[in-house]
């Protein structure tokens, strides 16, 4: 896959793609068209060669760092030798320099990733008070907004890859959970701003402050400042 950070929303673009000759394949080429997905504010592919650097492939450049012995492993796409990271559930996590709180605790948001786990508890991101995204509860995955919780209707801790997504409409308070592109949970939570000025979220793979460490693998983490449609989330789940 390829990300072009120079694109403008709503404008179609055309690319010429070619391949080099290989042992069993001749050179080939063609023209493809694409339009940028609105609202993408950060994309962490987690396929860097560096042992610690995490790159945000959008213009936001909200880069991060692997902390506490995070391992580089093959991604969900079998052609990616180092396309994912493995967290140990004890002390490893991803630190994000600019944080996640401007979006998770503010306006409309979609938080999506590919995950693989056998754990029953753990959190992908949250502050432990007003919100958590990607919280495991006996293997089901979901989110908590203040005193409202919603989880997937079935567990995802079977040791296989799953695409998970969480959306929140800040105006209505409606939250939804998706697993492998399918809606699997919804609830009405408090609308509006969720976090005060003193609250921050700078981690992926734990609750900020050092609790709820996630044990498992993460690949292709995305953050949007809008609620993606079910069709858009299904398209993300279908990507390889």
GROMACS .gro file of C-alpha atoms in nm, residues 8-186:
model
  179
    8UNK     CA    1  -0.659   1.717  -0.087
    9UNK     CA    2  -0.996   1.578   0.021
   10UNK     CA    3  -1.257   1.542  -0.254
   11UNK     CA    4  -1.011   1.555  -0.545
   12UNK     CA    5  -0.951   1.240  -0.755
   13UNK     CA    6  -0.590   1.150  -0.836
   14UNK     CA    7  -0.437   0.921  -1.097
   15UNK     CA    8  -0.116   0.722  -1.057
   16UNK     CA    9   0.091   0.521  -1.301
   17UNK     CA   10   0.203   0.198  -1.138
   18UNK     CA   11   0.468  -0.034  -1.277
   19UNK     CA   12   0.646  -0.346  -1.158
   20UNK     CA   13   0.997  -0.466  -1.223
   21UNK     CA   14   1.059  -0.792  -1.401
   22UNK     CA   15   1.092  -1.088  -1.166
   23UNK     CA   16   1.186  -1.449  -1.220
   24UNK     CA   17   0.833  -1.557  -1.312
   25UNK     CA   18   0.670  -1.226  -1.392
   26UNK     CA   19   0.734  -0.987  -1.674
   27UNK     CA   20   0.727  -0.615  -1.627
   28UNK     CA   21   0.376  -0.472  -1.613
   29UNK     CA   22   0.218  -0.135  -1.560
   30UNK     CA   23  -0.105   0.056  -1.559
   31UNK     CA   24  -0.290   0.360  -1.438
   32UNK     CA   25  -0.496   0.355  -1.120
   33UNK     CA   26  -0.720   0.621  -0.971
   34UNK     CA   27  -0.783   0.706  -0.608
   35UNK     CA   28  -0.946   0.971  -0.396
   36UNK     CA   29  -0.832   1.039  -0.039
   37UNK     CA   30  -1.047   0.923   0.250
   38UNK     CA   31  -1.179   1.231   0.431
   39UNK     CA   32  -1.086   1.282   0.790
   40UNK     CA   33  -0.767   1.073   0.820
   41UNK     CA   34  -0.554   1.254   1.078
   42UNK     CA   35  -0.296   0.987   1.162
   43UNK     CA   36  -0.181   0.659   1.010
   44UNK     CA   37   0.078   0.446   1.184
   45UNK     CA   38   0.166   0.150   0.959
   46UNK     CA   39   0.415   0.011   1.215
   47UNK     CA   40   0.637  -0.130   0.938
   48UNK     CA   41   0.949   0.078   1.002
   49UNK     CA   42   1.296  -0.081   1.001
   50UNK     CA   43   1.404   0.116   1.307
   51UNK     CA   44   1.391  -0.074   1.638
   52UNK     CA   45   1.214   0.217   1.811
   53UNK     CA   46   1.084   0.482   1.565
   54UNK     CA   47   0.713   0.489   1.472
   55UNK     CA   48   0.617   0.709   1.177
   56UNK     CA   49   0.285   0.884   1.117
   57UNK     CA   50   0.236   0.870   0.738
   58UNK     CA   51   0.008   1.175   0.727
   59UNK     CA   52   0.093   1.544   0.713
   60UNK     CA   53   0.027   1.564   1.089
   61UNK     CA   54   0.358   1.382   1.150
   62UNK     CA   55   0.239   1.270   1.493
   63UNK     CA   56   0.527   1.027   1.524
   64UNK     CA   57   0.589   0.785   1.807
   65UNK     CA   58   0.830   0.549   1.977
   66UNK     CA   59   0.830   0.183   2.075
   67UNK     CA   60   0.886   0.159   2.450
   68UNK     CA   61   0.947  -0.127   2.692
   69UNK     CA   62   1.074  -0.399   2.460
   70UNK     CA   63   0.814  -0.392   2.181
   71UNK     CA   64   0.898  -0.651   1.913
   72UNK     CA   65   0.881  -0.604   1.536
   73UNK     CA   66   0.699  -0.896   1.372
   74UNK     CA   67   0.541  -0.989   1.038
   75UNK     CA   68   0.222  -0.798   0.964
   76UNK     CA   69  -0.126  -0.914   0.875
   77UNK     CA   70  -0.017  -0.894   0.513
   78UNK     CA   71   0.212  -1.195   0.478
   79UNK     CA   72   0.437  -0.999   0.242
   80UNK     CA   73   0.530  -0.757   0.522
   81UNK     CA   74   0.827  -0.906   0.705
   82UNK     CA   75   0.812  -0.627   0.966
   83UNK     CA   76   0.463  -0.491   0.934
   84UNK     CA   77   0.335  -0.516   1.292
   85UNK     CA   78   0.441  -0.488   1.654
   86UNK     CA   79   0.403  -0.724   1.951
   87UNK     CA   80   0.325  -0.595   2.300
   88UNK     CA   81   0.395  -0.813   2.604
   89UNK     CA   82   0.105  -0.708   2.826
   90UNK     CA   83   0.344  -0.611   3.106
   91UNK     CA   84   0.546  -0.300   3.020
   92UNK     CA   85   0.561  -0.248   2.642
   93UNK     CA   86   0.359   0.016   2.459
   94UNK     CA   87   0.373   0.276   2.182
   95UNK     CA   88   0.431   0.636   2.286
   96UNK     CA   89   0.273   0.897   2.056
   97UNK     CA   90   0.448   1.235   2.064
   98UNK     CA   91   0.144   1.456   2.003
   99UNK     CA   92  -0.100   1.229   2.180
  100UNK     CA   93  -0.443   1.091   2.086
  101UNK     CA   94  -0.656   1.304   2.319
  102UNK     CA   95  -0.736   1.587   2.074
  103UNK     CA   96  -0.949   1.339   1.879
  104UNK     CA   97  -1.047   1.058   2.118
  105UNK     CA   98  -1.183   1.299   2.376
  106UNK     CA   99  -1.305   1.576   2.152
  107UNK     CA  100  -1.517   1.571   1.838
  108UNK     CA  101  -1.630   1.288   1.611
  109UNK     CA  102  -1.374   1.010   1.582
  110UNK     CA  103  -1.298   0.671   1.429
  111UNK     CA  104  -1.018   0.462   1.580
  112UNK     CA  105  -0.923   0.150   1.381
  113UNK     CA  106  -0.651  -0.116   1.372
  114UNK     CA  107  -0.570  -0.477   1.299
  115UNK     CA  108  -0.511  -0.675   1.619
  116UNK     CA  109  -0.426  -1.030   1.718
  117UNK     CA  110  -0.449  -1.147   2.078
  118UNK     CA  111  -0.526  -1.433   2.315
  119UNK     CA  112  -0.565  -1.206   2.617
  120UNK     CA  113  -0.887  -1.155   2.812
  121UNK     CA  114  -0.811  -0.805   2.942
  122UNK     CA  115  -0.609  -0.503   2.829
  123UNK     CA  116  -0.661  -0.167   2.660
  124UNK     CA  117  -0.545  -0.013   2.333
  125UNK     CA  118  -0.582   0.350   2.446
  126UNK     CA  119  -0.749   0.548   2.721
  127UNK     CA  120  -0.715   0.763   3.029
  128UNK     CA  121  -0.881   0.524   3.271
  129UNK     CA  122  -1.142   0.780   3.373
  130UNK     CA  123  -1.366   0.922   3.104
  131UNK     CA  124  -1.281   0.692   2.813
  132UNK     CA  125  -1.108   0.379   2.686
  133UNK     CA  126  -1.087   0.257   2.326
  134UNK     CA  127  -1.013  -0.107   2.248
  135UNK     CA  128  -1.080  -0.247   2.594
  136UNK     CA  129  -1.084  -0.626   2.627
  137UNK     CA  130  -1.348  -0.782   2.851
  138UNK     CA  131  -1.327  -1.161   2.868
  139UNK     CA  132  -1.194  -1.151   2.512
  140UNK     CA  133  -1.465  -0.928   2.368
  141UNK     CA  134  -1.342  -0.585   2.258
  142UNK     CA  135  -1.513  -0.251   2.296
  143UNK     CA  136  -1.505   0.097   2.446
  144UNK     CA  137  -1.609   0.282   2.758
  145UNK     CA  138  -1.734   0.639   2.758
  146UNK     CA  139  -1.776   0.755   3.118
  147UNK     CA  140  -2.030   0.513   3.269
  148UNK     CA  141  -2.139   0.359   2.935
  149UNK     CA  142  -1.969   0.046   2.798
  150UNK     CA  143  -2.022  -0.137   2.471
  151UNK     CA  144  -1.844  -0.452   2.358
  152UNK     CA  145  -1.841  -0.682   2.058
  153UNK     CA  146  -2.102  -0.956   2.062
  154UNK     CA  147  -1.833  -1.222   2.031
  155UNK     CA  148  -1.474  -1.252   2.158
  156UNK     CA  149  -1.179  -1.173   1.932
  157UNK     CA  150  -0.906  -1.341   2.142
  158UNK     CA  151  -0.880  -1.651   1.925
  159UNK     CA  152  -0.519  -1.583   1.823
  160UNK     CA  153  -0.612  -1.473   1.470
  161UNK     CA  154  -0.600  -1.132   1.305
  162UNK     CA  155  -0.910  -0.914   1.335
  163UNK     CA  156  -0.983  -0.566   1.207
  164UNK     CA  157  -1.144  -0.361   1.482
  165UNK     CA  158  -1.294  -0.011   1.466
  166UNK     CA  159  -1.464   0.221   1.711
  167UNK     CA  160  -1.667   0.530   1.622
  168UNK     CA  161  -1.808   0.809   1.833
  169UNK     CA  162  -2.049   1.079   1.720
  170UNK     CA  163  -1.972   1.366   1.957
  171UNK     CA  164  -2.297   1.546   1.879
  172UNK     CA  165  -2.534   1.259   1.959
  173UNK     CA  166  -2.304   1.051   2.180
  174UNK     CA  167  -2.369   0.740   1.968
  175UNK     CA  168  -2.080   0.490   1.980
  176UNK     CA  169  -2.032   0.179   1.768
  177UNK     CA  170  -1.797  -0.120   1.766
  178UNK     CA  171  -1.699  -0.305   1.447
  179UNK     CA  172  -1.516  -0.638   1.412
  180UNK     CA  173  -1.389  -0.748   1.071
  181UNK     CA  174  -1.598  -0.478   0.906
  182UNK     CA  175  -1.929  -0.577   1.066
  183UNK     CA  176  -2.112  -0.368   1.328
  184UNK     CA  177  -2.126  -0.573   1.646
  185UNK     CA  178  -2.223  -0.332   1.924
  186UNK     CA  179  -2.370   0.015   1.976
   0.00000   0.00000   0.00000
